[in-house]
Coordinates of C-alpha atoms in Angstrom, one line a residue:
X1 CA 0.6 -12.4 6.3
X2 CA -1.8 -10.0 7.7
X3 CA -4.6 -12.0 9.2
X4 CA -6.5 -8.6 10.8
X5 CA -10.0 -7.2 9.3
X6 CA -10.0 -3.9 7.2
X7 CA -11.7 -1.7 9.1
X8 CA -12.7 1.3 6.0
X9 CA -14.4 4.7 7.6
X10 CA -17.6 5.5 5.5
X11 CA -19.5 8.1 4.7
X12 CA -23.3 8.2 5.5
X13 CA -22.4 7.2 2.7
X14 CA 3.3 -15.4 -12.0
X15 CA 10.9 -26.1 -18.9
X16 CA 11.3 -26.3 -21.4
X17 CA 14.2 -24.7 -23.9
X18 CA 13.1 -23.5 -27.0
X19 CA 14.0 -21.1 -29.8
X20 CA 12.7 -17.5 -30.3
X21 CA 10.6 -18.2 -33.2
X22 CA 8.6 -21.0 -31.4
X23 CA 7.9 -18.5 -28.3
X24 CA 6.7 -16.1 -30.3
X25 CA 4.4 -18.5 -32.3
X26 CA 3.7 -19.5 -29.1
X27 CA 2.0 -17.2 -27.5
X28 CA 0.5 -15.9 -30.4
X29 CA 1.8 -12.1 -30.4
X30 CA 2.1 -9.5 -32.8
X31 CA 5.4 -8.4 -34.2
X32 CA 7.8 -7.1 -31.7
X33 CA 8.7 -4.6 -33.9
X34 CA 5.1 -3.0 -33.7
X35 CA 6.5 -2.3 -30.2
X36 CA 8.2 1.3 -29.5
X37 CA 11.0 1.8 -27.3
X38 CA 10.2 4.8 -25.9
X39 CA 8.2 5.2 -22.5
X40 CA 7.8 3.0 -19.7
X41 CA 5.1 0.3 -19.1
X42 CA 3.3 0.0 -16.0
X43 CA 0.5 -2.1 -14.0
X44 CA -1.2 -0.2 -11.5
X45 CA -2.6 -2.1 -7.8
X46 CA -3.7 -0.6 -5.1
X47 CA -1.0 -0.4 -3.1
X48 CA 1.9 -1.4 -5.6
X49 CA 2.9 -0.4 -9.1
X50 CA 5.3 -2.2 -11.8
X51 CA 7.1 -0.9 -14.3
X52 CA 9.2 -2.3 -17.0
X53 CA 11.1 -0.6 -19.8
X54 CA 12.5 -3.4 -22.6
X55 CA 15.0 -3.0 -25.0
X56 CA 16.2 -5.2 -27.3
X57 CA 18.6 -7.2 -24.9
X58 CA 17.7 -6.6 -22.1
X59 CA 14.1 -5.3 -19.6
X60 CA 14.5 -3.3 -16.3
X61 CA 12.0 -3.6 -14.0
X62 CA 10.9 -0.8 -11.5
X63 CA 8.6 -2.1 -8.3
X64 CA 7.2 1.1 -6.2
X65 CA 5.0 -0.5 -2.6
X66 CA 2.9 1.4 -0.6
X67 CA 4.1 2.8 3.4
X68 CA 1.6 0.3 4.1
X69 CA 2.1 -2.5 3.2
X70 CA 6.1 -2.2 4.1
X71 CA 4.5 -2.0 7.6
X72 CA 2.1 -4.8 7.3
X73 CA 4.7 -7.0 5.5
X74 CA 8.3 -8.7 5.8
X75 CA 8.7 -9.2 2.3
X76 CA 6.8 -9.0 -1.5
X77 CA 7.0 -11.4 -4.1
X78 CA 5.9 -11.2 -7.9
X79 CA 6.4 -13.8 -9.7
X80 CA 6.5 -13.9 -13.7
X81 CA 5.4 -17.2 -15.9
X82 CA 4.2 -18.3 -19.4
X83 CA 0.2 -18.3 -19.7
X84 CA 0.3 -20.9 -22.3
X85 CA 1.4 -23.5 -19.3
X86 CA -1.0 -25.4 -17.8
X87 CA 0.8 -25.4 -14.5
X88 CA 1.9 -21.5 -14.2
X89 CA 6.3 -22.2 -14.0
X90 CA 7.1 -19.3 -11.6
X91 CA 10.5 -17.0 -11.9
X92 CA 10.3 -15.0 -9.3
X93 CA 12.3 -11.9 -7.7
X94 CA 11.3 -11.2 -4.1
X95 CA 12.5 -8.2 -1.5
X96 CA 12.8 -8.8 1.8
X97 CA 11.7 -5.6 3.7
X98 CA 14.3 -6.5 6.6
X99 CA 17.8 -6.5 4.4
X100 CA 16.4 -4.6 1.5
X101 CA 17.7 -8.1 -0.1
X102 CA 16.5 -8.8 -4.1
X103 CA 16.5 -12.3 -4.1
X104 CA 15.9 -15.0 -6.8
X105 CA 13.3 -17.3 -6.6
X106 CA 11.2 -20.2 -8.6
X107 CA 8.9 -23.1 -8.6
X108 CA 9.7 -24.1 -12.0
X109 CA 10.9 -28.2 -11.4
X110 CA 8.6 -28.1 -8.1
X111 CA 5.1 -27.7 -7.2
X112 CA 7.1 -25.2 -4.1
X113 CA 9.4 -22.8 -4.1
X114 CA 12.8 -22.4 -3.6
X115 CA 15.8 -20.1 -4.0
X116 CA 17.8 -19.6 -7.0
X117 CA 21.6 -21.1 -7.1
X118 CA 22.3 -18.9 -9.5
X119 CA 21.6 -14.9 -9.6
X120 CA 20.7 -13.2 -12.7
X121 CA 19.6 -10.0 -11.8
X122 CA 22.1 -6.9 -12.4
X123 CA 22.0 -3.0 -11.6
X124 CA 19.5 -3.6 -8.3
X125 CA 18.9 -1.0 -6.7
X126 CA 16.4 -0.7 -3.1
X127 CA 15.2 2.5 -1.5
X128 CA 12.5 3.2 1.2
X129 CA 14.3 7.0 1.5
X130 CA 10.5 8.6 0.9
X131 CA 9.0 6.4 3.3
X132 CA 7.4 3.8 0.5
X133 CA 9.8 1.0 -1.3
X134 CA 11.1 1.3 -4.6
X135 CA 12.9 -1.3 -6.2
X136 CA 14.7 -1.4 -9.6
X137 CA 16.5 -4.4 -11.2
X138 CA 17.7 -6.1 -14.7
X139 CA 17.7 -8.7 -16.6
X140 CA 19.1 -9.8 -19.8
X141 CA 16.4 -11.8 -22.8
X142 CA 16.5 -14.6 -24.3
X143 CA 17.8 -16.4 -21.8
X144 CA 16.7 -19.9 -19.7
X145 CA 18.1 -22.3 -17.5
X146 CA 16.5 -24.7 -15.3
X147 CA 15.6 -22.2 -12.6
X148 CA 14.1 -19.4 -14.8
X149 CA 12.2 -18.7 -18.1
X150 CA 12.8 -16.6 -21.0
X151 CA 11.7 -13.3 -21.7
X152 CA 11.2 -11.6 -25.2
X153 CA 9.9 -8.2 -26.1
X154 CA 6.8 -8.6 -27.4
X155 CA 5.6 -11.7 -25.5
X156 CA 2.6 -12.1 -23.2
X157 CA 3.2 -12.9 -19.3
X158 CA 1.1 -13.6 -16.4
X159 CA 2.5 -11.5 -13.9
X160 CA 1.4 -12.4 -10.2
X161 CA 1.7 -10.0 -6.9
X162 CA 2.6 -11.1 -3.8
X163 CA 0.7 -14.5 -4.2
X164 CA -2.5 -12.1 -4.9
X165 CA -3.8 -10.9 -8.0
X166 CA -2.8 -11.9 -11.3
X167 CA -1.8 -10.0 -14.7
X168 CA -1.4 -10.7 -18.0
X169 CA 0.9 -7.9 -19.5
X170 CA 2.8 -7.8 -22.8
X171 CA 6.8 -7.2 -22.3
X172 CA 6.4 -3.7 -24.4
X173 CA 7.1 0.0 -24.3
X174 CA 3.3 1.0 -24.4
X175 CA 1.4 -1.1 -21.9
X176 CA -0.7 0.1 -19.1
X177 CA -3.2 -1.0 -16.8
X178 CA -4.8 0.6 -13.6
X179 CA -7.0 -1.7 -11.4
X180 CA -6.7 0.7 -8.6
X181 CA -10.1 1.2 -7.1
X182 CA -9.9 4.6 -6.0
X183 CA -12.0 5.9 -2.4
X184 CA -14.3 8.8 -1.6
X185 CA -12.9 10.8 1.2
X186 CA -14.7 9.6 4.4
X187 CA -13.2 13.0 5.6
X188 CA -12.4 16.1 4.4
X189 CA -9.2 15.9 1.5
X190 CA -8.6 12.6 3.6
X191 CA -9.0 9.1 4.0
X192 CA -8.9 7.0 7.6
X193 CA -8.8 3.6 8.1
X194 CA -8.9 1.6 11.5
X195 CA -7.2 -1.5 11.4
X196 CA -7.3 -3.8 14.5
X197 CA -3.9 -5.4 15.5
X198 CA -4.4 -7.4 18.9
X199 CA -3.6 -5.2 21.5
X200 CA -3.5 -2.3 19.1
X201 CA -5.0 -0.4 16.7
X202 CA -3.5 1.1 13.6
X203 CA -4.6 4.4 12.0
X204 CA -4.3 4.4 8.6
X205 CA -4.7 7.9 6.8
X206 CA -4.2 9.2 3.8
X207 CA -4.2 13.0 2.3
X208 CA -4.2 14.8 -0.3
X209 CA -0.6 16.3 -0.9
X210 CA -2.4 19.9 -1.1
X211 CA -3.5 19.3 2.7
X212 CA 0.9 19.2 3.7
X213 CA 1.3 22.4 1.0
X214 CA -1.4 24.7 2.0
X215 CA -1.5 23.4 6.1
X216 CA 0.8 22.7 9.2
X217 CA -1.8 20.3 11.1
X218 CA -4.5 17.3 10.6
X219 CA -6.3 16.7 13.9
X220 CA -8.5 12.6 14.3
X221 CA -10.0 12.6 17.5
X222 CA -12.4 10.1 19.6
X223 CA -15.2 11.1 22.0
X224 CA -17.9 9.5 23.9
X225 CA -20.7 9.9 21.2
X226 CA -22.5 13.1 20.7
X227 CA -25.5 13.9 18.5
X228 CA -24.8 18.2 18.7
X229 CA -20.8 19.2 17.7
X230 CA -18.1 20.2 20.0
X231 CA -14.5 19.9 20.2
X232 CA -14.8 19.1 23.8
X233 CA -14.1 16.2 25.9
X234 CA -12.1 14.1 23.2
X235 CA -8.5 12.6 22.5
X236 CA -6.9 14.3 20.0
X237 CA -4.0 12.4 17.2
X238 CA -2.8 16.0 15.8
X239 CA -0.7 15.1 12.5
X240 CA 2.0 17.6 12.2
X241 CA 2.6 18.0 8.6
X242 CA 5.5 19.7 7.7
X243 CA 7.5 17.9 10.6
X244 CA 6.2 14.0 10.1
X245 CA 4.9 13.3 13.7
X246 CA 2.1 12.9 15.9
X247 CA 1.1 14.7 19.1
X248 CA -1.5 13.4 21.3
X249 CA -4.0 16.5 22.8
X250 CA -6.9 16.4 24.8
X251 CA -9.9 18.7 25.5
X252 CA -10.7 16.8 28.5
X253 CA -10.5 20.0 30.5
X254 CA -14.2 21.4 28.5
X255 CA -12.3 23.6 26.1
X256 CA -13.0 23.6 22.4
X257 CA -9.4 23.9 21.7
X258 CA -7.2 20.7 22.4
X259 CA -4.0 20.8 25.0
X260 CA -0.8 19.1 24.3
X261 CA -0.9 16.1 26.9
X262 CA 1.8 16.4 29.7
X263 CA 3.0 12.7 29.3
X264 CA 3.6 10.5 26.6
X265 CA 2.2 12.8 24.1
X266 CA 4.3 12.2 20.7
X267 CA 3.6 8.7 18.4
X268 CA 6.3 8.0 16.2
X269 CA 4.6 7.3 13.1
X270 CA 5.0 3.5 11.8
X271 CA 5.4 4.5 7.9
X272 CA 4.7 8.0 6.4
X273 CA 5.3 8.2 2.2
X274 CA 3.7 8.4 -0.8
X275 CA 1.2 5.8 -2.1
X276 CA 0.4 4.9 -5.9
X277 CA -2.3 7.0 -6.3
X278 CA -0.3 9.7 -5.7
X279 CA -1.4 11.1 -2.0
X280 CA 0.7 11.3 1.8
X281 CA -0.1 8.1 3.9
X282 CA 0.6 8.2 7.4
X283 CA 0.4 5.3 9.4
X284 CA 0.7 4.8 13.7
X285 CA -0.6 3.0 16.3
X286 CA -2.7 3.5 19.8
X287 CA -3.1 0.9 22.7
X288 CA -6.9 -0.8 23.2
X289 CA -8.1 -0.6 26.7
X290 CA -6.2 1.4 27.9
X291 CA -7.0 5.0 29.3
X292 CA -5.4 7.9 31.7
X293 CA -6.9 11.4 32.4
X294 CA -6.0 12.3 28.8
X295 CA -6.4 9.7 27.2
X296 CA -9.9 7.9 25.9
X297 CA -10.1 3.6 25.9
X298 CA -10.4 2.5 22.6
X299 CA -12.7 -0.3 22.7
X300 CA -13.6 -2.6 19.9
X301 CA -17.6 -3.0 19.5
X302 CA -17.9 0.8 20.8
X303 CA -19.9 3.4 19.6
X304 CA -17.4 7.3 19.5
X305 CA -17.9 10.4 17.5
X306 CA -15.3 11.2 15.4
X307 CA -13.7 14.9 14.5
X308 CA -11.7 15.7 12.3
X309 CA -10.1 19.2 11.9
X310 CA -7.2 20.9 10.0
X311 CA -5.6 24.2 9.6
X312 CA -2.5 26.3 10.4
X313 CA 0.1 27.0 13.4
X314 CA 0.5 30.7 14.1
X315 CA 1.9 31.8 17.5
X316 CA 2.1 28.9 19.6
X317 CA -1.8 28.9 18.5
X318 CA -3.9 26.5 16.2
X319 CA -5.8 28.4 13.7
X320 CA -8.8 26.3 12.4
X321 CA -9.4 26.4 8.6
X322 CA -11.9 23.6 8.4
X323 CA -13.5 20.5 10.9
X324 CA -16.4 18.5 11.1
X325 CA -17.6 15.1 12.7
X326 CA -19.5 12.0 12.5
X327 CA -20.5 9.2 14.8
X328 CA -19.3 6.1 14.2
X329 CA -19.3 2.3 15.2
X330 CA -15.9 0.7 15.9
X331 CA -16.7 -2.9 15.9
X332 CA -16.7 -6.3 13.8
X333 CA -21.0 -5.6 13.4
X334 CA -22.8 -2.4 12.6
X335 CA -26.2 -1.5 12.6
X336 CA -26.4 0.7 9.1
X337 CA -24.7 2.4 6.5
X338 CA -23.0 5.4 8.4
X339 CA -21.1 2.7 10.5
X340 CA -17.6 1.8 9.9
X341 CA -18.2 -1.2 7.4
X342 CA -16.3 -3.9 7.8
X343 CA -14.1 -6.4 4.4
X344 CA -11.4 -8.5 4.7
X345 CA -7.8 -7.5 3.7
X346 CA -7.0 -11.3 2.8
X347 CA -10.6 -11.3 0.7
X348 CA -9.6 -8.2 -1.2
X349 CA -5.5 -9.4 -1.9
X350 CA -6.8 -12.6 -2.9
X351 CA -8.9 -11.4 -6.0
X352 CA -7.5 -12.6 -9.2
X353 CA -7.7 -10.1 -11.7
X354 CA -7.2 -11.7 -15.2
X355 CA -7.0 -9.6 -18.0

């Protein structure tokens, strides 16, 4: 579990056997053949998306996760059970990032859980080839054993992700649900995030795909704070876009246009894919307190201006289409609103949304 503090860049601104009719008494749901088959279903999180197509024997689930959450994880649960229980019986399928291994899982006889003897699933299917996870499996209705519970087109479940928020959904063809809270841009077309890690801290940004269409480069850089603008003096994380890496620059010479640095001067990024709301995430990492003539000490509880820039490569040279800057305050306090303000990730996975 990630047990770091969300760091967000402002701007100054989821028995017993029973028979089909029962469940459907049950749970008190209309006619499944109001339902149509065409289309897909889908619950939308902030950083994970379900999907489910049903037909008459059988549903097919589709699980898509965010880069960053592959990176912050080893595995995702979700976990389907009845909402007419008063103890929530839990059949769960969870992936384990590791293996890319769909396994079977419930808490159905227990108050704990524990892996299934038996495997149900069929036509799995695991891929992180775009640099997020997607996951596809099936499974057949009308069918329950001791370690899972029966699902029929039509019926209501409560649908819970990664031990974090909670759904109700309706196993149909036209259901849909976005909680996704979506961000102002603390920068231009972009979104950072500083998340502290120990001895690290992790950059989390995410663009809009026109940035990677219409530009070759996304410049985040730190400097000592500084009410008037200027390049100058600061350490540079230049995102190359078209080529998925990260070169590290400086401008610690006094120039207003930042040198690749002659050591140690590429990141390999820790995740770069599409997210759920449809934008490029990239994620990497830099050192705290640590510094060389190129490089600035990040410091926790430190006050740095922050620039961002973007534009094109032409040459060997950086043309500059668009930049600006901020000051901000990289610490677990802050003194107002243009600060970085500060939530924690376990607060915000631990809201139950029930619908």
């Amino acid at each position: 579990a990630l047990l770091s503090i969300l760091i967000s860049l402002t701007l100054a601104s989821a028995s017993t056997i029973m028979n089909e009719k029962s469940l459907l008494e049950g749970y008190g749901v209309q006619d499944v053949n109001d339902y149509q088959e065409s289309g897909w279903s889908e619950v939308v999180l902030q950083n994970e998306k379900l999907q489910w197509k049903v037909s008459n024997t059988a549903v097919t689930f589709n699980l898509t996760i965010d880069p960053f959450v592959l990176v912050t994880s080893s595995r995702y649960r979700i976990g389907f059970s009845n909402p007419c229980h008063s103890r929530p019986k839990n059949d769960y399928a969870e992936i384990l990032f590791d293996s890319m291994e769909l396994i079977q899982e419930n808490d159905i006889n227990s108050y704990y859980i524990e892996r299934n003897k038996y495997h149900s699933f069929y036509g799995v299917s695991n891929s992180t080839e775009n640099g997020n996870l997607w996951s596809s499996w099936s499974r057949d209705l009308n069918i329950i054993t001791d370690e899972t519970i029966r699902f029929l087109k039509g019926n209501k479940y409560l649908v819970s992700f990664n031990n974090g928020p909670q759904i109700e959904i309706i196993l149909s063809n036209n259901f849909s649900k976005n909680f996704e809270t979506q961000e102002d841009d603390n920068l231009e077309k972009a979104n950072l995030r500083l998340i502290p890690q120990g001895p690290t801290v992790m950059f989390y940004l995410e663009i809009d795909p026109s940035m990677i269409n219409d530009y070759d480069w996304y410049q985040i850089g730190l400097k000592s704070p500084s009410e008037d603008f200027s390049m100058s003096y600061a350490d540079y994380n230049t995102i190359m876009l078209k080529y998925q890496s990260i070169t590290l620059m400086n401008t610690f010479d006094g120039s207003e246009t930042p040198k690749k640095n002659t050591v140690n001067n590429t990141i390999k990024p820790s995740a770069w894919g599409p997210t759920v709301n449809g934008r490029m995430s990239m994620i990497w990492t830099r050192y705290c307190n640590q510094a060389n003539s190129q490089t600035i000490r990040i410091l926790q509880d430190y006050e740095y201006t922050l620039i961002y820039a973007y534009g094109k490569s032409s040459g060997g040279s950086m043309e500059y289409s668009g930049k600006g800057h901020k000051n901000i305050y990289l610490g677990y306090s802050f003194p107002d609103d243009t600060a970085l303000s500060i939530c924690s990730l376990l607060g915000l996975i631990a809201i139950q949304l029930l619908i």
